[in-house]
CSV table of C-alpha atoms and ligand atoms in Angstrom, one decimal:
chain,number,residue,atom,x,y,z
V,1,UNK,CA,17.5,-7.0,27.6
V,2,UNK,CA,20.8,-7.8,26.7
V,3,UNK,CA,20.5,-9.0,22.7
V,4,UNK,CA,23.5,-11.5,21.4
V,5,UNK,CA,23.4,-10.7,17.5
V,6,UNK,CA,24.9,-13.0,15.4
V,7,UNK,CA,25.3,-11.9,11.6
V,8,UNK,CA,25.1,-8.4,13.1
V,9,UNK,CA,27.6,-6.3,10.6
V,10,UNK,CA,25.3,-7.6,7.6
V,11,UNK,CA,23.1,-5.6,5.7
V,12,UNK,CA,19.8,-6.5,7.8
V,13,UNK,CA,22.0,-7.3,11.3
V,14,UNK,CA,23.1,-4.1,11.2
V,15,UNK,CA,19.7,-1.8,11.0
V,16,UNK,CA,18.2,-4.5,13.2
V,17,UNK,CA,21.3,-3.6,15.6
V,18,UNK,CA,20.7,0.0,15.3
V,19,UNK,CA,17.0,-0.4,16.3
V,20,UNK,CA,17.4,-2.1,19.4
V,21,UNK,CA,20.1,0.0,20.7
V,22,UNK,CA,17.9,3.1,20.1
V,23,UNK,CA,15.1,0.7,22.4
V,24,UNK,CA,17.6,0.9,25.3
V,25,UNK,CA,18.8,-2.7,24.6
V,26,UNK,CA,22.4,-3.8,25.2
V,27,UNK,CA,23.8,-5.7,22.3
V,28,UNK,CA,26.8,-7.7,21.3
V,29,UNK,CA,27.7,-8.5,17.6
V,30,UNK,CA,29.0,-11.1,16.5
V,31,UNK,CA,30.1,-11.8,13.1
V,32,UNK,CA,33.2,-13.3,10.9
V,33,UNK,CA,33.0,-10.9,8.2
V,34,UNK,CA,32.9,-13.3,5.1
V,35,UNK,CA,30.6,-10.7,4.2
V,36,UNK,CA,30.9,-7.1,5.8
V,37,UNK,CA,33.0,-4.6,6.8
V,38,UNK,CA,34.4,-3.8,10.2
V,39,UNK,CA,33.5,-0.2,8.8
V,40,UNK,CA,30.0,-0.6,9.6
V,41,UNK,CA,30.4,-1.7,13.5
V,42,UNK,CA,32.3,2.0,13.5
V,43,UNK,CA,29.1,3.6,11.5
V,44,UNK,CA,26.5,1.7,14.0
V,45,UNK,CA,28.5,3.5,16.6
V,46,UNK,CA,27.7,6.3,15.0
V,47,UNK,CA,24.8,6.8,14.6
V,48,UNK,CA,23.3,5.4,17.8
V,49,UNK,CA,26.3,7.6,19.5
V,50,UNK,CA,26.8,4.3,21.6
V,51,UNK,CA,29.4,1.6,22.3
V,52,UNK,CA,29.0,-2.3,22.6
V,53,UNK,CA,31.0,-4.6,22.0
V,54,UNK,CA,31.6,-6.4,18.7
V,55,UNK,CA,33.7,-10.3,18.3
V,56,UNK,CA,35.1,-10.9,15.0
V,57,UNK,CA,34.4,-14.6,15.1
V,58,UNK,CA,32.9,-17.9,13.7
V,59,UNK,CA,29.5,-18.9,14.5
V,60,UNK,CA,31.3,-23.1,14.0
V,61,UNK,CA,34.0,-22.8,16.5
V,62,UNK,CA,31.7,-23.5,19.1
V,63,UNK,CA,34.5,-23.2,22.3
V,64,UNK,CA,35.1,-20.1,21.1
V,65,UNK,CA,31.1,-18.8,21.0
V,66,UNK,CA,30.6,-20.3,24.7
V,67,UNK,CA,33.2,-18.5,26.3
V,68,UNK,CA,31.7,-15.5,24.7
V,69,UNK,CA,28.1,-16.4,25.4
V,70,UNK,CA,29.3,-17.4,29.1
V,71,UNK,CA,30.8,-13.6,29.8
V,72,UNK,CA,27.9,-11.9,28.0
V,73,UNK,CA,25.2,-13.6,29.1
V,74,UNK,CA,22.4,-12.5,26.9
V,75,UNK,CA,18.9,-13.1,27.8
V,76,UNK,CA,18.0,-14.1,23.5
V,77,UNK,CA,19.7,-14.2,20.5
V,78,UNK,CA,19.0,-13.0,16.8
V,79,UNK,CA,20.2,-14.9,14.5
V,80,UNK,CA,21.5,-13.3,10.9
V,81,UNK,CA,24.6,-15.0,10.4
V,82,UNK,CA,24.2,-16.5,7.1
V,83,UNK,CA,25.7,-17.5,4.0
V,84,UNK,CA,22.9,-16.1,1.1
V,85,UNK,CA,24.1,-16.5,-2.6
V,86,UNK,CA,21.6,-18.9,-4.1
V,87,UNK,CA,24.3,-19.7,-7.4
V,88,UNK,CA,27.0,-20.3,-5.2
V,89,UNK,CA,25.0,-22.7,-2.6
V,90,UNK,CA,24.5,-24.9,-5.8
V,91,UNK,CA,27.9,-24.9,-7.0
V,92,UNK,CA,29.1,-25.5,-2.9
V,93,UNK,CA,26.1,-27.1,-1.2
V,94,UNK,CA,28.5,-28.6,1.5
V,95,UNK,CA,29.9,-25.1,2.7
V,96,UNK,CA,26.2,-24.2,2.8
V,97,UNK,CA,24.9,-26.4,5.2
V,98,UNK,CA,28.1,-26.8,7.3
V,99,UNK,CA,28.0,-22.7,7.4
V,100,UNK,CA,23.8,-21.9,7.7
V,101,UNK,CA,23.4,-25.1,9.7
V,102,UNK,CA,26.5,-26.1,11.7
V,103,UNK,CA,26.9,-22.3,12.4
V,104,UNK,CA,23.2,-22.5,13.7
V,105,UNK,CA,23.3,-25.8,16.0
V,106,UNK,CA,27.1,-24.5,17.3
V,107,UNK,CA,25.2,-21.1,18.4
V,108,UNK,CA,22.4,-23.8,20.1
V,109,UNK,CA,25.1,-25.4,22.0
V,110,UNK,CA,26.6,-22.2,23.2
V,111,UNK,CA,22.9,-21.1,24.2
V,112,UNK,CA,22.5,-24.3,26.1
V,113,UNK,CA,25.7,-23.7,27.7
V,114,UNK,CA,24.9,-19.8,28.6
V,115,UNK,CA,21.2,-21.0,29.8
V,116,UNK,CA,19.8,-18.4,26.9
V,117,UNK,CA,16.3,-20.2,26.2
V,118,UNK,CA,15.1,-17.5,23.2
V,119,UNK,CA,15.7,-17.1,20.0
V,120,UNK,CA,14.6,-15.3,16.4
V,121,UNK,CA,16.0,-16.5,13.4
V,122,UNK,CA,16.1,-15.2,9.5
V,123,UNK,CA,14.5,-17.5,7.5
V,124,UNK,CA,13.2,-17.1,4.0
V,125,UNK,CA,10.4,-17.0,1.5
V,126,UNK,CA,12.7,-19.3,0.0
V,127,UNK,CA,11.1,-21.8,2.0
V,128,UNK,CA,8.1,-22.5,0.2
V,129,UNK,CA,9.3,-22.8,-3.1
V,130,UNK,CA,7.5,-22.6,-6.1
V,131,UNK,CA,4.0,-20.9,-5.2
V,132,UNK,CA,1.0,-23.5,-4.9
V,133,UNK,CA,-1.3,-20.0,-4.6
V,134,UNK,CA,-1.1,-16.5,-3.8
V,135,UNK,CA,-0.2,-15.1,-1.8
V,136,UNK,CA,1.8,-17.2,0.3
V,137,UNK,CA,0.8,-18.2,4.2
V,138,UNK,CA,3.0,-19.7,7.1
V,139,UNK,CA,0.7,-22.9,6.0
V,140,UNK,CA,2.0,-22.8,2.6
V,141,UNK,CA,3.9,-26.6,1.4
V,142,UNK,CA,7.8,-25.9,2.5
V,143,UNK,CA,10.0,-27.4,-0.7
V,144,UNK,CA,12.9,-25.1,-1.3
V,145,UNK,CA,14.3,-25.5,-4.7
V,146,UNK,CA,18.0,-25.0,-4.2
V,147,UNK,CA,20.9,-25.7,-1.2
V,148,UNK,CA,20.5,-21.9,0.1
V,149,UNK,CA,16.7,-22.8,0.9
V,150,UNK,CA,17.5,-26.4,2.2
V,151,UNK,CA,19.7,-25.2,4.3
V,152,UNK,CA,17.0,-22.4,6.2
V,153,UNK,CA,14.6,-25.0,6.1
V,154,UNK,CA,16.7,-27.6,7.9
V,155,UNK,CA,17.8,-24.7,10.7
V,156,UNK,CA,14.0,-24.3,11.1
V,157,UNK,CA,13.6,-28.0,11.9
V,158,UNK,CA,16.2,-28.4,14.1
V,159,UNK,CA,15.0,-25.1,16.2
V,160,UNK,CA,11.4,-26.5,16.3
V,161,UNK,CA,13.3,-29.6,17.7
V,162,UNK,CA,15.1,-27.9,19.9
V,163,UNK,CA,12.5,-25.3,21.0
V,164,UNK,CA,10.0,-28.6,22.4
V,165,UNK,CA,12.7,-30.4,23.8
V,166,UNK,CA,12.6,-27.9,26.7
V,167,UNK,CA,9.8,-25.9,28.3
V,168,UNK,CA,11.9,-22.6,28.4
V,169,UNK,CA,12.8,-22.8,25.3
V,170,UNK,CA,11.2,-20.3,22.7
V,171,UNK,CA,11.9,-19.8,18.8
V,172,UNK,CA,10.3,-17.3,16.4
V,173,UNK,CA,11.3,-17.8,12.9
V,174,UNK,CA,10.9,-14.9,10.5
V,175,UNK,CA,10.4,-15.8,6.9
V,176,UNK,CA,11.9,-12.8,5.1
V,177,UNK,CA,10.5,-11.7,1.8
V,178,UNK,CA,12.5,-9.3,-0.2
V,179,UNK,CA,14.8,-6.8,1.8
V,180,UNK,CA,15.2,-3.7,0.2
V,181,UNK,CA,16.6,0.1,0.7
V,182,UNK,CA,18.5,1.7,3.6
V,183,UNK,CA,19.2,3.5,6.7
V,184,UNK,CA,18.0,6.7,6.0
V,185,UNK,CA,21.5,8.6,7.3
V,186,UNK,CA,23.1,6.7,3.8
V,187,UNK,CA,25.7,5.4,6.2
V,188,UNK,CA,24.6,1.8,6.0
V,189,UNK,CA,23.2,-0.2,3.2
V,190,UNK,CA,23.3,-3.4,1.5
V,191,UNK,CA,26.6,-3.6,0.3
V,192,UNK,CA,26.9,-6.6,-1.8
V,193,UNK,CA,30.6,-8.0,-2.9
V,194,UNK,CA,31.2,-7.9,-6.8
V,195,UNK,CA,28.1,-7.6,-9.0
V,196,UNK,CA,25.1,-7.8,-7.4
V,197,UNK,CA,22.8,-10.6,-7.7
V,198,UNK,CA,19.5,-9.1,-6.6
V,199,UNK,CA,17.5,-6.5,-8.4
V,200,UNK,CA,17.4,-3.1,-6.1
V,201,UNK,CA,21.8,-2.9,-5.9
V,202,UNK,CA,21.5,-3.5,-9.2
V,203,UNK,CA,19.2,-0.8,-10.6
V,204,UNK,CA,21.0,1.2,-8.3
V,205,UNK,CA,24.4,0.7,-9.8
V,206,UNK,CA,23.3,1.1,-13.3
V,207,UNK,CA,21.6,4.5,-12.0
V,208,UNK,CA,24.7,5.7,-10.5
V,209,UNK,CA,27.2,4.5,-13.6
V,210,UNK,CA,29.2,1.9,-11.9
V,211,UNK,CA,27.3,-0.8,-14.0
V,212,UNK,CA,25.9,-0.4,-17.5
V,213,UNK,CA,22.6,-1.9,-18.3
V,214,UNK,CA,20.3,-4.1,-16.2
V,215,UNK,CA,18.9,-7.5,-17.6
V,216,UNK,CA,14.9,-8.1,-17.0
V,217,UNK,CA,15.3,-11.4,-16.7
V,218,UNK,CA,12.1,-12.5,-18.5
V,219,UNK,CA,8.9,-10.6,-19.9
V,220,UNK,CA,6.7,-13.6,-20.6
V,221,UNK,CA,5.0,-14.2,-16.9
V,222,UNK,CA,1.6,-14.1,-16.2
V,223,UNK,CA,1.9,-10.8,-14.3
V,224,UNK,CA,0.7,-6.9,-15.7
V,225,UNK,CA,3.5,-6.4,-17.3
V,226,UNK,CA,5.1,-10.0,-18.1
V,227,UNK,CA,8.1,-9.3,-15.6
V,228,UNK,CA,8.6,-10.9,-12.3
V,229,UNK,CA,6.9,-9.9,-9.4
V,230,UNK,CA,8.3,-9.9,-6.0
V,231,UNK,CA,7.0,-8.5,-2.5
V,232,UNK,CA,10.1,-5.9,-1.7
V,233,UNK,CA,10.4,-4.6,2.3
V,234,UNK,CA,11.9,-1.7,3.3
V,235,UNK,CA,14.9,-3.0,6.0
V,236,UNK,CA,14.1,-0.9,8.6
V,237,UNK,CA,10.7,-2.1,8.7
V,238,UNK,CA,11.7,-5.3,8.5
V,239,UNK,CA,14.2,-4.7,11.4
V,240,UNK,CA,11.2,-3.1,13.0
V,241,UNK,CA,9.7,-6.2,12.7
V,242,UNK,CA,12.5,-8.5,15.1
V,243,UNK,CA,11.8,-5.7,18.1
V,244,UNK,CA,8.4,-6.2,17.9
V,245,UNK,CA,8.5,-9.6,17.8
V,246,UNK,CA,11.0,-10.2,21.0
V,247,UNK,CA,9.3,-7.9,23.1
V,248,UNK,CA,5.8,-10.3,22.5
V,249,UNK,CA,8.0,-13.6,22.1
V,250,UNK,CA,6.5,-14.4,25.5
V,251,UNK,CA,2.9,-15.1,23.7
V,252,UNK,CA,4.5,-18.2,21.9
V,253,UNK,CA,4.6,-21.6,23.2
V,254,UNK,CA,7.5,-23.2,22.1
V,255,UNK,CA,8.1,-22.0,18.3
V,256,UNK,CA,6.5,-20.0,16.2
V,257,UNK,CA,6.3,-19.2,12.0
V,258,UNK,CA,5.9,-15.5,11.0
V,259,UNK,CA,6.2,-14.3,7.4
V,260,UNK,CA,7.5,-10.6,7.0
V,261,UNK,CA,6.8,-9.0,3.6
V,262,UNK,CA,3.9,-6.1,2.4
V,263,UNK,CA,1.6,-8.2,1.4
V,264,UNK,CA,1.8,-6.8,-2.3
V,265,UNK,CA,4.2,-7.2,-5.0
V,266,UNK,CA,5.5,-5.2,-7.7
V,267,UNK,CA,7.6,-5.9,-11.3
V,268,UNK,CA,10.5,-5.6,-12.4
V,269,UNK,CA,9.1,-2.7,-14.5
V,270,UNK,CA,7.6,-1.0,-11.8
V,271,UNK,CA,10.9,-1.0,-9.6
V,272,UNK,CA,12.9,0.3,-12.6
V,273,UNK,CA,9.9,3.0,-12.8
V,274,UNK,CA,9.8,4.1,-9.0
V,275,UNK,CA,13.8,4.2,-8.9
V,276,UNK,CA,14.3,6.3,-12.3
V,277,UNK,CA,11.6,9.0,-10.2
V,278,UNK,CA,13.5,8.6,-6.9
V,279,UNK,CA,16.7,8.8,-8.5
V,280,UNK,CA,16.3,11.3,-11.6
V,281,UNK,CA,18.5,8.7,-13.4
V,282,UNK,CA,17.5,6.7,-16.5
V,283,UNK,CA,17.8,3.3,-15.8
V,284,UNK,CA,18.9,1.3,-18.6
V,285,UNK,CA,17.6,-2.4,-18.8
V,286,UNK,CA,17.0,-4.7,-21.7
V,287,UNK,CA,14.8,-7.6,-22.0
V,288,UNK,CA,16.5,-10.9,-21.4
V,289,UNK,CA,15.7,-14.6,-20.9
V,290,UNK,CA,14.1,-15.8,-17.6
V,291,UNK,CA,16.4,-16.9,-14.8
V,292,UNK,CA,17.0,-20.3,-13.7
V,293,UNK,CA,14.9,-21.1,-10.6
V,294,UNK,CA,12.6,-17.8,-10.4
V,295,UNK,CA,9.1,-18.2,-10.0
V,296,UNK,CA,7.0,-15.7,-11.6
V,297,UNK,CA,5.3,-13.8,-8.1
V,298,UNK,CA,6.3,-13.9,-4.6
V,299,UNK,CA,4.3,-12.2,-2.3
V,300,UNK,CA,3.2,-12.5,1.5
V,301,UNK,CA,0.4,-13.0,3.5
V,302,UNK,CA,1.2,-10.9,6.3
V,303,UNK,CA,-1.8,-11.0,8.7
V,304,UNK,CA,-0.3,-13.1,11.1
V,305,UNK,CA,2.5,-11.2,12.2
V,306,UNK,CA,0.2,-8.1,12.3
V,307,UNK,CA,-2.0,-9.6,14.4
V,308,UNK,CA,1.3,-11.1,16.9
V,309,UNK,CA,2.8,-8.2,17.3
V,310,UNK,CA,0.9,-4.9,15.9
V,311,UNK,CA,3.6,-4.7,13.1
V,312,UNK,CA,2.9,-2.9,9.8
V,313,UNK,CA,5.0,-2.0,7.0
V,314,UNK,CA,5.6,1.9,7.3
V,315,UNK,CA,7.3,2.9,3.9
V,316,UNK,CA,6.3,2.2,0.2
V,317,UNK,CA,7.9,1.0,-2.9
V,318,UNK,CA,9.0,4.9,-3.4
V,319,UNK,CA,10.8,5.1,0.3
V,320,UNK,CA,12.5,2.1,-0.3
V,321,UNK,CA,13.6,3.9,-4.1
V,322,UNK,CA,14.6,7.1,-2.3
V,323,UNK,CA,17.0,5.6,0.3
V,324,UNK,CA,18.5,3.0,-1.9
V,325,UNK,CA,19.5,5.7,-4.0
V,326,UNK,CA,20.8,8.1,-1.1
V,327,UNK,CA,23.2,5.3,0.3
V,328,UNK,CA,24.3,4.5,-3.4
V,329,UNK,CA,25.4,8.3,-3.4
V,330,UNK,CA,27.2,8.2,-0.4
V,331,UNK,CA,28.6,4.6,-1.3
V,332,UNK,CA,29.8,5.2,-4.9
V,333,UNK,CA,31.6,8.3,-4.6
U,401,LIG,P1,24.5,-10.4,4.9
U,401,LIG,O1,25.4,-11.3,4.2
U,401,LIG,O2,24.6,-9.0,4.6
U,401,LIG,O3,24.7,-10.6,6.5
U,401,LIG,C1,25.1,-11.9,7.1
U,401,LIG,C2,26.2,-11.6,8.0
U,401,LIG,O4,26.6,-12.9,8.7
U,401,LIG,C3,27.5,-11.1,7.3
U,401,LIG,O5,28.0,-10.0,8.0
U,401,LIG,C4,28.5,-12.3,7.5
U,401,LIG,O6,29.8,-11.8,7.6
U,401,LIG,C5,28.0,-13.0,8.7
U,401,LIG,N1,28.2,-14.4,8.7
U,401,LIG,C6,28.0,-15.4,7.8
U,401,LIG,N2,28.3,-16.6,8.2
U,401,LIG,C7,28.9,-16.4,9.5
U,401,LIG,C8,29.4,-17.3,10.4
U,401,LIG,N3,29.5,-18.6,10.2
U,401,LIG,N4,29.8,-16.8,11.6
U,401,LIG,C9,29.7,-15.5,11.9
U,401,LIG,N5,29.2,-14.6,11.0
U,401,LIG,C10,28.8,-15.1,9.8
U,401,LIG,O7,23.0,-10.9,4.7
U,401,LIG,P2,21.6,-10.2,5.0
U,401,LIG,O8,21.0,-9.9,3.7
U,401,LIG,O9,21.8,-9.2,6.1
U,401,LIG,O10,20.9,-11.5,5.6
U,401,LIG,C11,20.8,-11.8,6.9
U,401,LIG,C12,20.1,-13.1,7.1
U,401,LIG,O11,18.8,-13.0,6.5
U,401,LIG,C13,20.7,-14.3,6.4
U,401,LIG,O12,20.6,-15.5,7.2
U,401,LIG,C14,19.9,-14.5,5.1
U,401,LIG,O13,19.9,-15.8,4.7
U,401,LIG,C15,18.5,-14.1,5.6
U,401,LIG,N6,17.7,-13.6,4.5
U,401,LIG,C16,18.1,-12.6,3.7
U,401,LIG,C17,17.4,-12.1,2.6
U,401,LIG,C18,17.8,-11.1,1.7
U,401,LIG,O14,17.3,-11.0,0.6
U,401,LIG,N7,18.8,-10.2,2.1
U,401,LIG,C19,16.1,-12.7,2.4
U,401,LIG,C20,15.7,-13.7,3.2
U,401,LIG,C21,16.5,-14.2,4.3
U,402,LIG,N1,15.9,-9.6,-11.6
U,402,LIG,C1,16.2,-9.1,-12.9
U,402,LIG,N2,17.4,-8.7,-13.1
U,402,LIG,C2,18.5,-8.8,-12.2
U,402,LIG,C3,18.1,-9.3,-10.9
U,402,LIG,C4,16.9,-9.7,-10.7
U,402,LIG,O1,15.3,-9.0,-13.7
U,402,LIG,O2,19.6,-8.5,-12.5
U,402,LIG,C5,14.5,-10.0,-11.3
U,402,LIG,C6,14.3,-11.4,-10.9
U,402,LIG,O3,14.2,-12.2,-12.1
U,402,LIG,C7,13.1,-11.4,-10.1
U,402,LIG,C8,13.2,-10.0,-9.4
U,402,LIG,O4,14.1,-9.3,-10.2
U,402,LIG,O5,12.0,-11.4,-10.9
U,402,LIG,C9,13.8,-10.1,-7.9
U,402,LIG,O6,15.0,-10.8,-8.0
U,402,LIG,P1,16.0,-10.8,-6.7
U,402,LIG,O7,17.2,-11.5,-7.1
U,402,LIG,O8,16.2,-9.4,-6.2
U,402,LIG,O9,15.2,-11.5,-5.6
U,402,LIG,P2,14.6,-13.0,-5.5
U,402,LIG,O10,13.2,-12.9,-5.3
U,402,LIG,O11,15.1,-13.9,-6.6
U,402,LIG,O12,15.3,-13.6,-4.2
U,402,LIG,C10,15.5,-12.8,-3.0
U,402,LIG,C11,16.8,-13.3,-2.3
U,402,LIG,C12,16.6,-14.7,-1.8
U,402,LIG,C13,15.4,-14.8,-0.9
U,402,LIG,C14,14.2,-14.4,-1.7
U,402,LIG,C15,12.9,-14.4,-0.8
U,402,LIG,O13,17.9,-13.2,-3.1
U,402,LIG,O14,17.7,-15.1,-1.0
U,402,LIG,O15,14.4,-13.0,-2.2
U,402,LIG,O16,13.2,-13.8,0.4
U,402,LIG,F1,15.2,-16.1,-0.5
């Protein structure tokens, strides 16, 4: 098939890229690159030892993105492009939604346009918002607590709009839990701008010396050890998980809700704990007030999109230490 993917030179676009080109796919990237390097369109290259084409462009200037779409023609998109920093989408709501969901009913337009009926878009645990139980199913109340979440939760209205309005249209949304870890040639990673915000880059900075001392923010939850508890993914088997889902998208009627996590969580103590034995590093945190807007555990049900598509999570919480670690190497040198 040929695959548009928007978002593509981000941290999950870009092993999601990699394993559809190694599936024989033809793919085009596009991407601004508010938030990634042209270097990694030259490493996907790489290590796939195959060329496609890449447009440095805005998902919002929509004239732009149908002349693209009309000389590409792809048969479905993914959709990545995304603006992801939950601070900043409180401070800036505004860019938020004009970025996450003008960007995403611009891209509708140009599908329209192409006649490209099928889509997959990243959407978030974030979505639920504070748990109502454990662990969390596609049924589960959707009440986002900040912009960042709004703003997936409106995209995923106006797709399931947009996905009945016509009968050729088809939409599966994937409701991400926590990406973690890396390609395993260290070549691509999450490369996050200025100090991370999320736990894994930032155990793996303090392991490798560029930062100093992580903060467990909070020990007083009701979990074993009183830190937060989160369901972390390895990316490549959540990139697994778009393939598998585009090449059964066919099953759905119109739109279609999948949540892709484990299915189990671990602490903040337990991730320092794996990465100190992946790494050899010590990995020094102290104990520090709980953050604004974290719940205390986040975790998936994931039976649905097992049973859809015959997808399971491959690698454990050690895998997911052990090539965070090796791309920190290679990145930090
Ligand atoms: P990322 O920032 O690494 O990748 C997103 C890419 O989209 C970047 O390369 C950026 O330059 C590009 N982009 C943003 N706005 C654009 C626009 N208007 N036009 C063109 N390109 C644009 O983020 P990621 O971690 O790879 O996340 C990918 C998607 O998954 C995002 O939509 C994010 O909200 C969602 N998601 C991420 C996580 C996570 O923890 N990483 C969790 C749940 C959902
Ligand atoms: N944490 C720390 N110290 C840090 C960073 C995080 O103790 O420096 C803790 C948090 O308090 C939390 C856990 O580590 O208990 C995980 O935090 P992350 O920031 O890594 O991840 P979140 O679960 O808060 O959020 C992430 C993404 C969201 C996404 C959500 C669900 O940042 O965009 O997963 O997919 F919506």
């Amino acid at each position: 098939m040929k695959i548009l993917i928007t978002g593509g030179l981000g941290y999950i676009g870009s092993h999601t890229a990699i394993q559809f080109i190694n599936a024989g796919h033809e793919i085009l990237i596009v991407d601004n690159l508010s938030n990634s390097k042209l270097d990694v369109y030259k490493s996907i290259k790489s290590i796939t030892k195959t060329d496609f084409s890449f447009e440095e462009l805005d998902l919002c200037e929509t004239k732009a993105l149908i002349s693209v779409f009309s000389s590409f023609l792809p048969d479905a998109v993914i959709h990545f492009a995304g603006l992801k920093a939950v601070g900043e989408s409180v401070e800036d709501p505004i860019k938020y939604y004009d970025n996450n969901v003008g960007g995403s009913i611009s891209l509708l337009k140009a599908m329209e346009h192409s006649g490209c009926h099928k889509i997959l878009f990243s959407s978030s645990a974030t979505v639920y918002g504070v748990p109502e139980y454990l662990p969390f199913d596609e049924q589960h109340r959707l009440d986002p607590i900040n912009p960042y979440g709004q703003s997936k939760l409106m995209t995923e209205l106006v797709l399931k709009d947009w996905a009945k309005s016509k009968e050729t249209n088809q939409a599966i949304i994937l409701r991400y839990f926590n990406p973690v870890g890396a390609h395993k040639s260290g070549f691509i990673g999450e490369d996050p701008l200025g100090v991370p915000n999320n736990l894994m880059p930032f155990i793996s900075q303090v392991a490798s010396g560029r930062l100093e001392e992580l903060k467990v923010f909070g020990s007083d939850y009701d979990t074993r050890d009183g830190t937060g508890e989160r369901d972390y993914i390895h990316v490549e088997d959540l990139s697994r998980a778009h393939l598998l889902s585009l090449n059964n998208i066919n099953k759905i009627d119109s739109i279609d809700y999948f949540n892709v996590g484990t299915g189990s969580g671990y602490t903040v103590l337990e991730c320092i704990k794996a990465y100190e034995k992946e790494s050899g590093k010590n990995i020094k945190y102290t104990l520090a007030a709980r953050r604004d807007g974290d719940v205390s555990i986040s975790y998936a049900s994931a039976n649905k999109i097992k049973e859809f598509c015959d997808w399971s999570p491959e690698f454990d919480l050690e895998a997911m230490c052990k090539d965070s670690w090796n791309w920190e190497c290679k990145t930090s040198i």
